[in-house]
Amino acid sequence: MVIRMRHTRAHTGNRRSHHGLETPRLSRCAKCGEPHLRHRLCEHCGSYRGQTVIDVTAAVAKKQSKASAQGGSAAGRKSVESETK
């Protein structure tokens, strides 16, 4: 069976021209000056619009203590030594 209304390459390309990825819109943190996504807190210092929302140092310490209690990394990856055995 023959396709009656064929979509040409040009028309297909014109339709897909809006599917391209855009670069993320970044802003600078007022406290530390690091770039962060707009309307999101700064992952470096834990502040949003000049107010501290998350204590980043406490979160990192908690993550490290949890990783040491499990005997591995917090990401759940095994060490290289255990994979080679």
PDB file of C-alpha atoms in Angstrom:
ATOM      1  CA  MET A   1       0.000   0.000   0.000  1.00  0.00           C
ATOM      2  CA  VAL A   2       1.282   3.458  -0.911  1.00  0.00           C
ATOM      3  CA  ILE A   3       1.401   6.337   1.547  1.00  0.00           C
ATOM      4  CA  ARG A   4      -0.954   8.999   0.184  1.00  0.00           C
ATOM      5  CA  MET A   5       0.103  12.011   2.213  1.00  0.00           C
ATOM      6  CA  ARG A   6       3.825  11.594   2.609  1.00  0.00           C
ATOM      7  CA  HIS A   7       5.705  13.803   5.059  1.00  0.00           C
ATOM      8  CA  THR A   8       8.759  15.116   3.248  1.00  0.00           C
ATOM      9  CA  ARG A   9      12.100  15.470   4.993  1.00  0.00           C
ATOM     10  CA  ALA A  10      11.742  19.234   4.992  1.00  0.00           C
ATOM     11  CA  HIS A  11       8.355  19.184   6.694  1.00  0.00           C
ATOM     12  CA  THR A  12       9.577  16.598   9.200  1.00  0.00           C
ATOM     13  CA  GLY A  13      12.627  18.759   9.936  1.00  0.00           C
ATOM     14  CA  ASN A  14      10.475  21.877  10.316  1.00  0.00           C
ATOM     15  CA  ARG A  15       8.304  20.092  12.847  1.00  0.00           C
ATOM     16  CA  ARG A  16      11.326  18.856  14.782  1.00  0.00           C
ATOM     17  CA  SER A  17      13.057  22.241  14.755  1.00  0.00           C
ATOM     18  CA  HIS A  18      11.464  23.078  18.109  1.00  0.00           C
ATOM     19  CA  HIS A  19      12.691  19.878  19.784  1.00  0.00           C
ATOM     20  CA  GLY A  20      16.234  21.125  20.414  1.00  0.00           C
ATOM     21  CA  LEU A  21      17.636  21.300  23.929  1.00  0.00           C
ATOM     22  CA  GLU A  22      18.050  24.684  25.530  1.00  0.00           C
ATOM     23  CA  THR A  23      20.851  25.659  27.861  1.00  0.00           C
ATOM     24  CA  PRO A  24      19.704  25.847  31.486  1.00  0.00           C
ATOM     25  CA  ARG A  25      19.016  29.334  32.808  1.00  0.00           C
ATOM     26  CA  LEU A  26      21.400  30.020  35.658  1.00  0.00           C
ATOM     27  CA  SER A  27      21.581  32.717  38.309  1.00  0.00           C
ATOM     28  CA  ARG A  28      24.360  33.653  40.725  1.00  0.00           C
ATOM     29  CA  CYS A  29      23.951  32.993  44.439  1.00  0.00           C
ATOM     30  CA  ALA A  30      23.823  36.168  46.518  1.00  0.00           C
ATOM     31  CA  LYS A  31      25.914  34.630  49.325  1.00  0.00           C
ATOM     32  CA  CYS A  32      28.600  32.540  47.653  1.00  0.00           C
ATOM     33  CA  GLY A  33      28.398  33.621  44.001  1.00  0.00           C
ATOM     34  CA  GLU A  34      28.078  30.069  42.651  1.00  0.00           C
ATOM     35  CA  PRO A  35      25.732  29.477  39.697  1.00  0.00           C
ATOM     36  CA  HIS A  36      22.421  27.720  40.437  1.00  0.00           C
ATOM     37  CA  LEU A  37      19.173  26.993  38.617  1.00  0.00           C
ATOM     38  CA  ARG A  38      16.576  29.736  38.872  1.00  0.00           C
ATOM     39  CA  HIS A  39      13.934  29.394  41.586  1.00  0.00           C
ATOM     40  CA  ARG A  40      16.023  26.652  43.246  1.00  0.00           C
ATOM     41  CA  LEU A  41      18.271  26.824  46.272  1.00  0.00           C
ATOM     42  CA  CYS A  42      22.025  27.012  45.910  1.00  0.00           C
ATOM     43  CA  GLU A  43      23.493  23.522  46.265  1.00  0.00           C
ATOM     44  CA  HIS A  44      26.845  24.956  47.329  1.00  0.00           C
ATOM     45  CA  CYS A  45      25.751  26.964  50.386  1.00  0.00           C
ATOM     46  CA  GLY A  46      22.103  25.865  50.877  1.00  0.00           C
ATOM     47  CA  SER A  47      20.531  29.321  50.652  1.00  0.00           C
ATOM     48  CA  TYR A  48      17.557  30.622  48.675  1.00  0.00           C
ATOM     49  CA  ARG A  49      16.977  34.337  48.140  1.00  0.00           C
ATOM     50  CA  GLY A  50      19.474  35.248  50.857  1.00  0.00           C
ATOM     51  CA  GLN A  51      18.057  32.936  53.547  1.00  0.00           C
ATOM     52  CA  THR A  52      19.715  29.712  54.670  1.00  0.00           C
ATOM     53  CA  VAL A  53      17.321  26.836  53.978  1.00  0.00           C
ATOM     54  CA  ILE A  54      19.576  23.791  54.412  1.00  0.00           C
ATOM     55  CA  ASP A  55      22.667  23.427  56.573  1.00  0.00           C
ATOM     56  CA  VAL A  56      24.943  21.942  53.914  1.00  0.00           C
ATOM     57  CA  THR A  57      27.803  21.097  56.278  1.00  0.00           C
ATOM     58  CA  ALA A  58      25.476  19.070  58.526  1.00  0.00           C
ATOM     59  CA  ALA A  59      24.005  17.271  55.502  1.00  0.00           C
ATOM     60  CA  VAL A  60      27.478  16.330  54.235  1.00  0.00           C
ATOM     61  CA  ALA A  61      28.543  15.122  57.700  1.00  0.00           C
ATOM     62  CA  LYS A  62      25.380  13.013  57.970  1.00  0.00           C
ATOM     63  CA  LYS A  63      25.989  11.501  54.537  1.00  0.00           C
ATOM     64  CA  GLN A  64      29.603  10.641  55.409  1.00  0.00           C
ATOM     65  CA  SER A  65      28.647   9.060  58.740  1.00  0.00           C
ATOM     66  CA  LYS A  66      25.963   7.002  57.023  1.00  0.00           C
ATOM     67  CA  ALA A  67      28.469   5.857  54.390  1.00  0.00           C
ATOM     68  CA  SER A  68      31.025   4.851  57.008  1.00  0.00           C
ATOM     69  CA  ALA A  69      28.360   2.941  58.955  1.00  0.00           C
ATOM     70  CA  GLN A  70      27.468   0.951  55.837  1.00  0.00           C
ATOM     71  CA  GLY A  71      31.113   0.334  55.041  1.00  0.00           C
ATOM     72  CA  GLY A  72      30.858   1.789  51.531  1.00  0.00           C
ATOM     73  CA  SER A  73      29.996   4.961  49.761  1.00  0.00           C
ATOM     74  CA  ALA A  74      26.649   6.703  50.127  1.00  0.00           C
ATOM     75  CA  ALA A  75      26.001   6.317  46.397  1.00  0.00           C
ATOM     76  CA  GLY A  76      25.717   2.543  46.800  1.00  0.00           C
ATOM     77  CA  ARG A  77      28.685   1.675  44.632  1.00  0.00           C
ATOM     78  CA  LYS A  78      31.034  -1.090  45.601  1.00  0.00           C
ATOM     79  CA  SER A  79      34.718  -0.422  46.009  1.00  0.00           C
ATOM     80  CA  VAL A  80      37.134  -1.466  43.273  1.00  0.00           C
ATOM     81  CA  GLU A  81      38.816  -4.026  45.537  1.00  0.00           C
ATOM     82  CA  SER A  82      35.601  -5.955  46.165  1.00  0.00           C
ATOM     83  CA  GLU A  83      34.824  -6.104  42.426  1.00  0.00           C
ATOM     84  CA  THR A  84      38.195  -7.627  41.551  1.00  0.00           C
ATOM     85  CA  LYS A  85      37.892 -10.454  44.084  1.00  0.00           C
TER      86      LYS A  85
END
